Coordinates of C-alpha atoms and ligand atoms in Angstrom, one line a residue:
Chain A
M155 CA 122.8 99.9 125.0
L156 CA 121.1 96.6 124.9
T157 CA 121.7 94.0 127.6
A158 CA 122.6 90.5 126.5
M159 CA 119.1 89.4 127.6
E160 CA 117.4 92.2 125.6
K161 CA 119.3 91.3 122.5
K162 CA 118.4 87.7 122.9
R163 CA 114.8 88.6 123.3
L164 CA 114.8 90.8 120.2
E165 CA 116.5 88.1 118.1
K166 CA 113.9 85.5 119.3
K167 CA 111.0 87.8 118.5
A168 CA 112.5 88.6 115.1
R169 CA 112.7 84.9 114.3
Q170 CA 109.2 84.2 115.4
L171 CA 107.8 87.0 113.3
R172 CA 109.9 86.0 110.3
E173 CA 108.2 82.7 110.5
H174 CA 104.8 84.4 110.7
I175 CA 105.7 86.5 107.5
V176 CA 106.4 83.2 105.8
E177 CA 103.1 81.7 107.0
V178 CA 101.0 84.7 105.8
T179 CA 102.8 84.6 102.5
F180 CA 101.9 80.9 102.2
T181 CA 98.2 81.4 103.0
C182 CA 97.6 84.5 101.0
G183 CA 99.3 83.5 97.8
G184 CA 102.0 86.1 97.6
T185 CA 103.6 89.1 99.3
H186 CA 106.6 91.4 99.0
I187 CA 108.4 89.0 101.2
G188 CA 112.0 90.0 100.1
G189 CA 111.7 93.5 101.3
A190 CA 109.7 92.6 104.4
L191 CA 112.5 90.4 105.6
S192 CA 115.2 93.0 104.9
Q193 CA 113.5 95.7 106.9
H194 CA 112.4 93.3 109.6
D195 CA 115.1 93.7 112.3
I196 CA 114.7 97.5 112.2
L197 CA 111.0 97.1 112.7
V198 CA 111.4 94.7 115.6
A199 CA 113.9 97.0 117.3
L200 CA 111.6 99.9 116.9
Y201 CA 108.4 98.2 118.1
Y202 CA 109.8 96.0 120.8
K203 CA 112.5 98.3 122.3
L204 CA 112.7 101.8 121.0
M205 CA 109.3 103.3 120.3
K206 CA 106.9 104.8 122.8
I207 CA 103.6 103.1 121.8
D208 CA 100.5 101.6 123.5
P209 CA 98.8 98.8 121.5
K210 CA 95.7 99.4 123.6
Q211 CA 95.6 103.0 122.5
P212 CA 96.6 103.1 118.9
D213 CA 95.6 106.7 118.6
W214 CA 97.3 107.9 121.8
E215 CA 98.4 111.4 121.0
D216 CA 101.9 111.3 122.4
R217 CA 102.9 108.0 120.8
D218 CA 105.9 107.9 118.6
R219 CA 105.0 108.0 114.9
F220 CA 106.1 105.4 112.4
V221 CA 105.8 105.6 108.6
L222 CA 106.7 102.7 106.4
S223 CA 107.6 104.7 103.3
K224 CA 108.4 101.5 101.4
G225 CA 104.7 100.5 102.0
H226 CA 105.0 97.2 100.1
G227 CA 106.7 95.9 103.3
G228 CA 103.2 96.0 104.8
V229 CA 103.0 92.3 105.5
G230 CA 106.0 92.7 107.9
H231 CA 104.4 95.7 109.6
A232 CA 101.1 93.9 109.9
V233 CA 102.7 90.9 111.5
V234 CA 104.4 93.1 114.1
L235 CA 101.2 95.1 114.9
G236 CA 99.2 91.9 115.2
D237 CA 101.7 90.3 117.5
L238 CA 101.7 93.4 119.7
G239 CA 97.9 93.2 119.9
F240 CA 96.9 96.3 117.9
F241 CA 94.3 93.9 116.4
D242 CA 93.5 90.2 116.5
A243 CA 96.4 88.5 114.8
A244 CA 94.0 85.8 113.6
L245 CA 92.8 88.4 111.1
L246 CA 96.0 87.9 109.2
D247 CA 94.8 84.5 108.0
D248 CA 92.7 86.5 105.5
F249 CA 95.6 88.8 104.4
N250 CA 94.9 90.1 100.9
K251 CA 91.7 88.1 100.6
T252 CA 88.5 89.8 99.4
G253 CA 87.0 92.0 102.1
S254 CA 90.0 91.7 104.4
P255 CA 91.2 94.9 106.0
F256 CA 94.7 94.1 104.8
G257 CA 95.9 94.7 101.3
M258 CA 99.6 94.3 100.5
H259 CA 99.9 98.0 101.3
L260 CA 98.3 98.8 104.7
D261 CA 95.4 101.3 105.0
R262 CA 95.6 103.5 108.0
L263 CA 91.8 103.7 108.2
K264 CA 91.5 99.9 108.4
V265 CA 94.5 98.8 110.3
P266 CA 95.0 100.1 113.9
G267 CA 98.5 101.3 114.6
V268 CA 99.3 102.4 111.0
D269 CA 100.0 106.1 110.9
A270 CA 100.1 106.5 107.1
S271 CA 98.6 104.6 104.1
T272 CA 101.7 104.1 102.0
G273 CA 102.5 101.9 99.0
S274 CA 103.1 104.6 96.4
L275 CA 106.8 105.0 96.8
G276 CA 108.2 108.4 97.7
H277 CA 105.3 109.6 99.8
G278 CA 106.3 108.3 103.3
L279 CA 109.3 110.4 103.9
P280 CA 107.5 113.7 103.4
L281 CA 104.5 112.4 105.4
A282 CA 106.9 111.6 108.3
L283 CA 108.6 114.9 108.0
G284 CA 105.2 116.6 108.3
M285 CA 104.5 114.7 111.5
A286 CA 107.9 115.7 112.9
M287 CA 107.3 119.3 112.0
G288 CA 103.8 119.1 113.5
A289 CA 105.3 117.9 116.8
K290 CA 107.9 120.6 116.9
L291 CA 105.4 123.4 116.1
Q292 CA 103.1 122.2 118.9
G293 CA 105.8 121.5 121.4
R294 CA 105.0 117.8 121.5
S295 CA 107.4 115.1 122.5
W296 CA 106.8 112.3 120.1
H297 CA 109.6 111.2 117.8
T298 CA 108.9 110.2 114.2
Y299 CA 110.5 107.2 112.5
C300 CA 110.5 106.3 108.9
I301 CA 111.8 103.4 106.8
V302 CA 112.6 104.2 103.2
G303 CA 113.7 101.6 100.5
D304 CA 117.0 102.2 98.7
G305 CA 115.2 101.8 95.3
E306 CA 112.6 104.2 96.7
C307 CA 115.4 106.8 96.8
H308 CA 115.1 107.1 93.0
E309 CA 112.0 109.2 93.6
G310 CA 112.5 112.9 93.4
S311 CA 110.0 113.4 96.3
I312 CA 112.4 111.7 98.6
W313 CA 115.0 114.3 97.8
E314 CA 112.5 117.1 98.0
A315 CA 111.7 115.9 101.5
A316 CA 115.4 115.4 102.3
M317 CA 116.1 119.0 101.4
A318 CA 113.1 120.3 103.5
A319 CA 114.2 118.2 106.5
G320 CA 117.7 119.6 106.4
H321 CA 116.3 123.1 105.9
Y322 CA 113.9 122.8 108.9
K323 CA 116.5 121.0 111.0
A324 CA 114.0 118.1 111.8
T325 CA 116.0 116.7 114.6
N326 CA 112.9 114.8 115.9
L327 CA 112.9 112.6 112.8
T328 CA 114.9 109.4 112.4
V329 CA 115.0 107.8 109.0
F330 CA 116.3 104.4 108.1
V331 CA 117.2 103.5 104.5
D332 CA 116.7 99.7 104.1
K333 CA 119.7 99.3 101.9
N334 CA 119.3 95.8 100.5
R335 CA 120.8 97.0 97.1
L336 CA 117.9 95.6 95.1
S337 CA 114.8 97.2 93.7
L338 CA 112.1 95.5 91.7
D339 CA 113.9 95.0 88.4
G340 CA 117.3 94.2 89.8
P341 CA 120.3 95.6 91.6
T342 CA 119.9 99.4 92.1
K343 CA 123.4 99.9 90.7
D344 CA 122.2 98.5 87.4
V345 CA 118.6 99.8 87.3
M346 CA 119.5 103.3 88.5
N347 CA 122.5 103.9 90.7
I348 CA 121.8 105.7 94.0
D349 CA 125.3 105.8 95.4
P350 CA 126.9 107.4 97.2
L351 CA 123.8 107.7 99.4
D352 CA 125.7 108.9 102.4
G353 CA 127.2 111.8 100.5
K354 CA 123.9 112.8 99.0
F355 CA 122.1 112.9 102.4
E356 CA 125.1 114.8 103.9
A357 CA 124.9 117.4 101.1
F358 CA 121.2 117.9 102.0
G359 CA 122.1 118.7 105.6
W360 CA 121.7 115.3 107.3
R361 CA 123.8 113.4 109.7
V362 CA 124.5 109.9 108.3
I363 CA 125.1 106.8 110.4
T364 CA 125.9 103.6 108.6
I365 CA 125.1 100.3 110.3
D366 CA 124.5 96.6 109.8
G367 CA 120.7 96.6 109.6
H368 CA 120.4 93.1 111.0
D369 CA 122.4 93.7 114.2
F370 CA 120.3 94.8 117.1
D371 CA 123.1 96.5 119.0
S372 CA 123.9 98.7 116.0
I373 CA 120.3 99.5 115.3
C374 CA 119.6 100.6 118.9
K375 CA 122.9 102.5 119.3
A376 CA 122.2 104.4 116.1
V377 CA 118.8 105.4 117.2
E378 CA 120.2 106.6 120.6
D379 CA 122.7 108.6 118.7
S380 CA 120.0 110.1 116.5
H381 CA 118.1 111.2 119.6
A382 CA 121.3 113.0 120.9
E383 CA 121.7 114.9 117.6
E384 CA 120.7 118.5 118.1
E385 CA 121.5 120.1 114.7
R386 CA 120.5 117.9 111.9
P387 CA 118.0 115.2 110.9
V388 CA 119.5 111.7 111.1
V389 CA 119.5 109.1 108.4
I390 CA 120.6 105.6 109.4
I391 CA 121.8 103.8 106.3
A392 CA 121.1 100.2 107.2
N393 CA 123.0 97.6 105.1
T394 CA 120.6 94.7 104.8
T395 CA 120.0 91.6 102.8
K396 CA 116.8 91.2 100.8
G397 CA 115.0 88.0 101.9
R398 CA 117.1 87.8 105.1
G399 CA 116.7 84.6 107.0
V400 CA 115.4 82.5 104.2
D401 CA 118.4 81.0 102.4
F402 CA 116.9 80.6 99.0
M403 CA 115.5 84.2 99.0
E404 CA 118.6 86.0 100.2
G405 CA 119.9 88.5 97.7
Q406 CA 117.5 87.3 95.0
T407 CA 115.7 89.9 92.9
A408 CA 113.1 87.3 92.0
W409 CA 111.9 87.3 95.7
H410 CA 110.9 90.9 95.6
Y411 CA 107.4 89.5 95.4
G412 CA 106.4 85.9 95.5
G413 CA 104.2 83.1 96.8
L414 CA 105.1 79.9 98.6
D415 CA 103.7 76.4 98.2
A416 CA 103.8 74.0 101.2
E417 CA 107.2 72.6 100.4
M418 CA 108.8 76.0 100.0
R419 CA 107.1 77.2 103.2
D420 CA 108.6 74.3 105.1
K421 CA 112.0 75.0 103.6
A422 CA 111.7 78.7 104.4
L423 CA 110.7 77.9 108.0
A424 CA 113.6 75.5 108.4
S425 CA 116.0 78.1 107.1
I426 CA 114.8 80.7 109.6
R427 CA 115.1 78.2 112.5
R428 CA 118.6 77.3 111.4
T429 CA 119.9 80.8 111.2
G430 CA 118.5 81.5 114.7
Chain B
M122 CA 95.5 78.8 68.9
A123 CA 95.3 82.3 67.4
K124 CA 98.1 84.0 65.7
A125 CA 98.6 87.8 66.0
Q126 CA 99.5 89.1 62.6
G127 CA 101.7 92.2 62.2
L128 CA 103.1 93.4 58.9
T129 CA 106.1 91.2 59.0
W130 CA 105.7 89.2 62.1
T131 CA 103.3 86.8 63.8
I132 CA 102.7 85.9 67.4
D133 CA 101.7 82.3 68.0
D134 CA 99.3 81.5 70.8
A135 CA 98.0 84.9 71.2
D136 CA 94.9 83.6 73.0
H137 CA 97.0 82.4 76.0
M138 CA 98.8 85.6 76.6
T139 CA 97.7 88.3 79.0
Q140 CA 97.1 91.9 77.8
A141 CA 100.5 92.8 79.2
E142 CA 102.4 90.0 77.6
I143 CA 100.8 90.7 74.3
Y144 CA 101.7 94.3 74.4
G145 CA 105.3 93.5 75.3
E146 CA 105.5 91.1 72.4
V147 CA 103.8 93.4 69.9
L148 CA 105.9 96.4 71.0
T149 CA 109.1 94.4 70.6
N150 CA 108.1 93.3 67.1
L151 CA 107.3 96.9 66.1
G152 CA 110.6 98.0 67.6
L153 CA 112.5 95.6 65.4
E154 CA 110.8 97.1 62.4
D155 CA 111.1 100.8 63.4
E156 CA 114.3 102.2 64.9
R157 CA 112.6 105.3 66.1
I158 CA 110.8 103.3 68.8
V159 CA 112.3 103.5 72.2
A160 CA 111.0 101.9 75.4
L161 CA 111.1 103.4 78.9
T162 CA 110.0 102.1 82.3
A163 CA 110.3 103.0 86.0
D164 CA 111.6 99.9 87.7
L165 CA 108.7 97.9 86.3
A166 CA 110.2 96.2 83.3
G167 CA 109.2 92.8 84.6
S168 CA 105.7 93.7 85.9
T169 CA 104.6 95.7 82.9
K170 CA 106.2 93.3 80.3
I171 CA 108.0 96.1 78.5
G172 CA 111.0 94.0 79.6
K173 CA 110.4 91.9 76.5
F174 CA 111.6 94.8 74.5
Q175 CA 114.6 95.2 76.8
K176 CA 115.6 91.6 76.1
K177 CA 115.5 92.0 72.3
I178 CA 116.5 95.6 71.9
P179 CA 118.5 96.6 75.0
E180 CA 120.2 99.6 73.3
R181 CA 116.8 101.3 72.9
F182 CA 115.5 100.5 76.3
F183 CA 115.8 102.8 79.3
N184 CA 115.0 102.0 83.0
L185 CA 114.8 105.3 84.9
G186 CA 114.4 103.7 88.3
I187 CA 111.4 104.5 90.4
A188 CA 110.9 108.0 89.1
E189 CA 107.8 108.2 87.0
A190 CA 107.5 112.0 86.5
N191 CA 111.1 112.1 85.4
M192 CA 110.5 109.3 83.0
I193 CA 107.5 111.1 81.3
A194 CA 109.5 114.3 80.9
I195 CA 112.5 112.4 79.5
A196 CA 110.2 110.6 77.0
S197 CA 108.9 114.0 75.9
G198 CA 112.5 115.2 75.4
M199 CA 113.3 112.1 73.4
A200 CA 110.2 112.6 71.2
A201 CA 111.4 116.1 70.5
T202 CA 114.3 114.5 68.7
G203 CA 112.2 112.4 66.4
L204 CA 112.0 109.2 68.5
I205 CA 108.8 107.5 69.3
P206 CA 109.0 106.8 73.1
V207 CA 106.7 104.1 74.6
V208 CA 106.6 104.4 78.4
S209 CA 105.1 101.8 80.7
T210 CA 104.3 101.8 84.4
F211 CA 101.3 101.1 86.5
A212 CA 98.2 103.2 85.6
V213 CA 98.1 104.9 89.0
F214 CA 101.6 106.2 88.6
A215 CA 101.4 107.1 84.9
S216 CA 98.1 109.0 85.2
L217 CA 98.2 110.4 88.7
R218 CA 101.8 110.6 90.0
A219 CA 103.0 112.0 86.7
A220 CA 99.8 113.7 85.6
E221 CA 101.1 117.2 85.3
F222 CA 104.1 116.0 83.4
V223 CA 101.9 114.2 81.0
R224 CA 99.8 117.3 80.6
T225 CA 102.5 119.9 80.2
D226 CA 105.3 117.9 78.6
I227 CA 103.4 115.5 76.4
C228 CA 99.9 117.0 75.7
Y229 CA 100.6 120.7 75.8
Q230 CA 103.8 120.4 73.7
K231 CA 102.2 117.8 71.4
R232 CA 104.9 115.2 71.8
N233 CA 104.5 111.8 70.1
V234 CA 104.7 109.7 73.3
K235 CA 102.8 106.5 73.9
I236 CA 101.9 105.6 77.5
I237 CA 101.0 102.0 78.3
A238 CA 99.4 101.9 81.7
T239 CA 99.1 98.5 83.3
H240 CA 97.4 97.2 86.4
S241 CA 94.6 99.7 85.8
G242 CA 91.2 99.7 87.5
T243 CA 91.1 97.1 90.2
S244 CA 93.0 94.5 88.2
F245 CA 95.6 94.4 91.0
G246 CA 92.9 94.2 93.6
Q247 CA 94.7 92.4 96.4
S248 CA 97.4 95.0 96.4
G249 CA 95.3 97.6 98.1
T250 CA 93.9 101.0 97.1
T251 CA 97.3 102.7 96.6
H252 CA 97.7 100.4 93.6
H253 CA 94.1 100.5 92.3
C254 CA 93.5 103.1 89.6
T255 CA 89.9 104.1 89.0
E256 CA 90.6 107.7 88.1
D257 CA 92.9 107.5 85.1
L258 CA 90.3 107.7 82.4
A259 CA 88.9 110.9 83.9
V260 CA 92.3 112.5 84.2
M261 CA 93.4 111.5 80.7
R262 CA 90.1 112.5 79.1
A263 CA 90.6 116.0 80.6
L264 CA 94.0 116.4 79.0
S265 CA 93.7 118.1 75.6
G266 CA 95.1 116.3 72.6
I267 CA 95.7 112.8 73.9
T268 CA 94.0 109.6 72.5
V269 CA 92.6 107.4 75.3
I270 CA 92.1 103.7 74.8
A271 CA 91.0 100.9 77.1
P272 CA 91.2 97.6 75.3
A273 CA 89.0 94.7 76.5
D274 CA 91.4 91.8 76.0
S275 CA 94.8 90.9 74.8
F276 CA 93.8 90.8 71.1
E277 CA 92.5 94.3 71.3
T278 CA 95.6 95.3 73.2
A279 CA 97.7 94.1 70.3
R280 CA 95.6 96.1 67.8
A281 CA 95.7 99.2 70.1
V282 CA 99.4 99.2 70.5
K283 CA 100.0 98.9 66.8
A284 CA 97.4 101.5 65.9
G285 CA 98.6 103.7 68.8
I286 CA 102.1 103.7 67.5
E287 CA 101.0 104.4 64.0
H288 CA 99.0 107.4 65.2
D289 CA 100.9 110.6 65.2
G290 CA 100.4 112.1 68.7
P291 CA 100.1 111.3 72.4
V292 CA 98.3 108.1 73.2
Y293 CA 97.3 106.6 76.6
I294 CA 96.5 102.8 76.6
R295 CA 95.0 101.4 79.7
I296 CA 95.3 97.7 80.3
G297 CA 95.0 95.2 83.2
R298 CA 97.4 93.2 85.2
G299 CA 97.0 90.1 83.1
F300 CA 94.8 87.1 83.3
E301 CA 92.0 88.9 81.5
P302 CA 89.8 86.3 79.8
P303 CA 89.6 86.9 76.0
L304 CA 86.7 88.7 74.4
H305 CA 87.7 88.0 70.8
E306 CA 88.7 84.7 69.3
S307 CA 91.5 86.1 67.1
L308 CA 93.0 89.3 65.8
D309 CA 90.7 89.1 62.9
F310 CA 88.2 91.9 63.5
D311 CA 87.8 95.5 62.3
Y312 CA 89.8 97.7 64.6
Q313 CA 90.0 101.4 64.3
I314 CA 90.8 104.0 67.0
G315 CA 87.6 105.9 67.8
K316 CA 85.3 103.3 66.3
A317 CA 83.2 101.2 68.7
L318 CA 82.7 97.5 68.1
R319 CA 79.2 96.3 68.1
M320 CA 79.6 92.9 70.0
R321 CA 75.9 92.2 70.1
D322 CA 73.0 93.7 68.3
G323 CA 69.8 94.6 70.2
T324 CA 66.9 96.9 70.3
D325 CA 65.6 97.1 73.9
I326 CA 68.7 98.5 75.6
T327 CA 72.3 99.2 75.0
V328 CA 75.2 98.3 77.2
I329 CA 78.3 100.4 76.5
A330 CA 81.5 99.1 78.2
C331 CA 85.2 99.3 78.0
G332 CA 88.0 97.0 79.3
V333 CA 87.2 93.7 81.0
P334 CA 83.6 94.5 81.6
V335 CA 82.9 94.2 77.9
L336 CA 83.1 90.5 78.2
H337 CA 80.6 90.5 81.1
A338 CA 78.3 92.7 79.1
V339 CA 78.3 90.2 76.3
E340 CA 77.5 87.4 78.7
A341 CA 74.7 89.5 80.2
A342 CA 73.3 90.2 76.7
D343 CA 73.3 86.5 75.9
R344 CA 71.6 85.7 79.2
A345 CA 69.0 88.4 78.6
K346 CA 68.3 87.1 75.2
E347 CA 67.1 83.9 76.7
Q348 CA 64.6 85.9 78.7
G349 CA 63.4 87.7 75.5
V350 CA 65.3 90.9 76.1
S351 CA 67.3 92.3 73.2
V352 CA 70.5 93.9 74.4
R353 CA 73.0 95.8 72.2
V354 CA 76.6 95.7 73.4
L355 CA 79.1 98.3 72.3
D356 CA 82.8 97.8 73.1
M357 CA 83.8 101.4 73.4
H358 CA 87.5 100.7 73.4
T359 CA 88.4 104.3 72.6
L360 CA 87.2 106.9 75.1
K361 CA 88.7 109.8 73.3
P362 CA 87.9 110.5 70.5
L363 CA 84.6 108.9 71.5
D364 CA 82.5 107.2 68.8
E365 CA 79.6 109.7 69.2
E366 CA 77.7 108.2 66.2
A367 CA 77.5 104.8 67.9
V368 CA 76.2 106.4 71.1
L369 CA 73.6 108.5 69.2
E370 CA 72.4 105.4 67.3
A371 CA 72.0 103.6 70.6
V372 CA 70.0 106.6 71.9
M373 CA 67.7 106.5 68.9
D374 CA 67.4 102.8 68.6
T375 CA 67.1 101.7 72.3
R376 CA 66.5 104.8 74.4
R377 CA 68.0 103.0 77.3
I378 CA 71.8 102.9 78.0
I379 CA 73.9 101.3 80.6
T380 CA 77.7 102.1 80.8
V381 CA 80.1 99.8 82.5
E382 CA 83.7 100.5 83.5
D383 CA 86.3 99.4 86.0
H384 CA 86.6 103.1 87.0
N385 CA 85.0 105.8 89.1
V386 CA 81.6 106.8 87.5
I387 CA 82.9 110.4 87.6
G388 CA 84.8 111.4 84.5
G389 CA 85.2 108.0 82.7
L390 CA 83.2 106.2 80.1
G391 CA 79.8 106.9 81.7
S392 CA 80.5 110.6 81.7
A393 CA 81.7 110.6 78.2
V394 CA 78.6 108.8 77.0
S395 CA 76.3 111.0 79.0
D396 CA 77.8 114.1 77.4
V397 CA 76.8 112.8 74.0
I398 CA 73.3 111.9 75.2
A399 CA 72.9 115.3 76.8
K400 CA 74.0 116.9 73.5
S401 CA 71.5 114.8 71.6
G402 CA 68.6 116.5 73.3
K403 CA 66.7 113.1 73.3
G404 CA 65.1 111.4 76.2
C405 CA 67.2 108.4 77.3
A406 CA 67.4 106.5 80.5
V407 CA 71.0 106.1 81.6
R408 CA 72.7 104.1 84.3
K409 CA 76.4 104.4 85.0
L410 CA 78.0 101.3 86.5
G411 CA 81.4 101.6 88.0
F412 CA 82.7 102.7 91.4
Q413 CA 80.2 105.2 92.8
D414 CA 82.7 107.7 93.9
E415 CA 84.3 105.5 96.4
F416 CA 87.6 103.6 96.8
S417 CA 87.3 99.9 96.2
I418 CA 87.9 97.4 99.0
V419 CA 90.8 95.0 98.8
G420 CA 90.2 91.7 97.0
Y421 CA 90.6 89.5 93.9
P422 CA 89.7 91.4 90.7
E423 CA 86.8 89.0 89.8
D424 CA 85.3 89.3 93.3
L425 CA 85.5 93.1 93.1
L426 CA 83.8 93.2 89.7
H427 CA 81.1 91.2 91.3
R428 CA 80.8 93.1 94.5
Y429 CA 80.6 96.4 92.7
G430 CA 78.1 95.1 90.1
L431 CA 80.4 95.2 87.1
D432 CA 80.1 91.6 86.1
A433 CA 77.4 89.8 84.2
D434 CA 75.2 89.5 87.3
G435 CA 75.5 93.2 88.1
I436 CA 74.8 94.1 84.5
M437 CA 71.7 91.8 84.4
G438 CA 70.4 93.6 87.5
A439 CA 70.9 97.0 85.9
I440 CA 69.3 95.9 82.7
S441 CA 66.1 94.9 84.5
D442 CA 66.1 98.1 86.5
V443 CA 66.6 100.4 83.6
L444 CA 64.0 98.5 81.5
K445 CA 61.5 99.4 84.2
Q446 CA 62.6 103.0 84.4
D447 CA 60.1 105.6 83.2
F448 CA 61.1 108.6 81.4
E449 CA 59.5 111.2 79.1
T450 CA 59.8 110.3 75.5
D451 CA 59.7 113.0 72.8
E452 CA 57.7 113.1 69.7
D453 CA 60.7 112.0 67.5
W454 CA 60.9 108.6 69.1
E455 CA 61.2 107.1 65.7
D456 CA 63.8 109.6 64.5
E457 CA 66.6 108.6 62.3
I458 CA 70.0 110.2 62.9
Ligands
LIG44 C1 105.6 105.3 92.9 C2 105.8 103.8 92.8 N1 106.3 103.3 91.7 C3 106.5 102.0 91.5 C4 106.0 101.1 92.5 C5 106.1 99.6 92.3 N2 107.1 99.1 93.2 C6 106.8 98.5 94.3 S1 108.1 98.0 95.2 C7 109.2 98.5 94.0 C8 110.7 98.4 94.2 C9 111.1 99.0 95.5 O1 112.5 98.9 95.7 P1 113.0 99.2 97.2 O2 112.6 100.6 97.6 O3 114.5 99.1 97.1 O4 112.3 98.2 98.1 P2 112.8 96.8 98.7 O5 114.0 96.3 97.8 O6 113.3 97.1 100.1 O7 111.7 95.9 98.7 C10 108.5 99.1 92.9 C11 109.1 99.7 91.7 C12 105.4 101.7 93.6 N3 105.0 100.9 94.6 N4 105.3 103.0 93.8

């Protein structure tokens, strides 16, 4: 469980990094900001409370593994890694610019701390499962975490991996679905319905925990529960809001990807500060 | 302001539309004329511009969600019932993610499906390598029975979409993300699948290009002309079937050929042209410009074209290199074809 102090610390960190996501979006011309803001609190809980990592040793063998299967959220991941000191955060000023190590989708060979180069949807979950299976086979202690988009769950490869994880009882894998209910073209229920997501995962042999993906107590409790599970892989269906924290982006399909001018940036920052 | 002229429709202001917008518009107009045309996408209606069809003809539009392989097979099934499915997603997903489905469900079974692949090459350069696609021409060329087209600008895209739909059989059309500067001034040019366009005539060297690099090749040819070098430029918009005659003419007339493509040099335009040269049995100096079997860095498309030598500067450099290149000529130097 989180202490009140810890929770406050996480909330403060999340706010500070949301601001940074807005800044990077402003300087680079455009990012997948909507989905970066919806996954954000999960990422902050993982990196600042839950995962066993060492920014000074990005390749430390026993570190927990993390795969951002919805790789377009790379801007949010990069901001976290930069803040933790995996690399010089000033490099983010050139995010997306020619010659920068950062594309919108992060490259594991260029960005320290990134365990898998994702961006093509539907790859990250099987990649993460492979890492979990590798740990088990070799008797290693690391835990593998993965964030999948809800639209991403359209991909057949997500369900191929889900079936395999159930089959191999990958209990050292914890998966979040960032369920913001929007994909690129609109609400998932209109584009291609994925519900009931919990019933689907259960049918594939998973334990399902459903939470508010912006509440740090719930996120941390769900992860603790996932560690205690001994029979099945665990998926945490995190109900989230696309664009969370920036009032004019919240729940808006149009903010899947976008840029900000100075005025919009100021409005976005003001909104983030207000909600904090 | 150019008008794009169809049989019964016109598009105003074609010269201010991107390749993708034009194709969305042309496809919609064709769809209004022909009820067999159906449009499919995989959660990229907005980005690929096939969404224009959705707005006008929602009953014949299908969004399959983010499931490209599934979409290709469904399109094949629909074609089996007499429909003409046009599917659109990013090139990397159409040609690589769904490759085996394209091969087995569309090409092998000879299904009349049209694939319009957007964001090809490095046209979505900032996105990162997962979204670049410098392999699709190689993959598609290797699939038996599919026509492979890489238009140079939005006008050519309009012509290609129309010709592609009129063609009975699988077609792959590769376009950019948008913002491609126009090569042509209007739709008023001879366009035929499989027939290269001679954009500049020349006798010292031939540059054969496809896609956005054609414009750069033309610019290079004009700059070279000022220096007294006569450069022929072929816009090889169709990679398959390739205009072998145009290549052979270039071999005989100039004996020096440069190919330019926003693609890996393995398997794409350069390889296709080299095959013809090899078959000709004639001596010819060849330089293939493209990605030299490497993944591109991240960056703006125009910066990347420059960095990898695919813009006018890069082509100029290659021209002066290849002009200096020695090779053994044969006795039939003056041969006619
Ligand atoms: C295989 C593949 N197809 C299409 C895309 C283009 N694309 C990028 S993000 C996106 C929508 C993703 O929706 P979701 O997983 O719900 O992400 P979120 O809403 O959290 O941003 C699409 C279609 C892609 N990156 N990969």
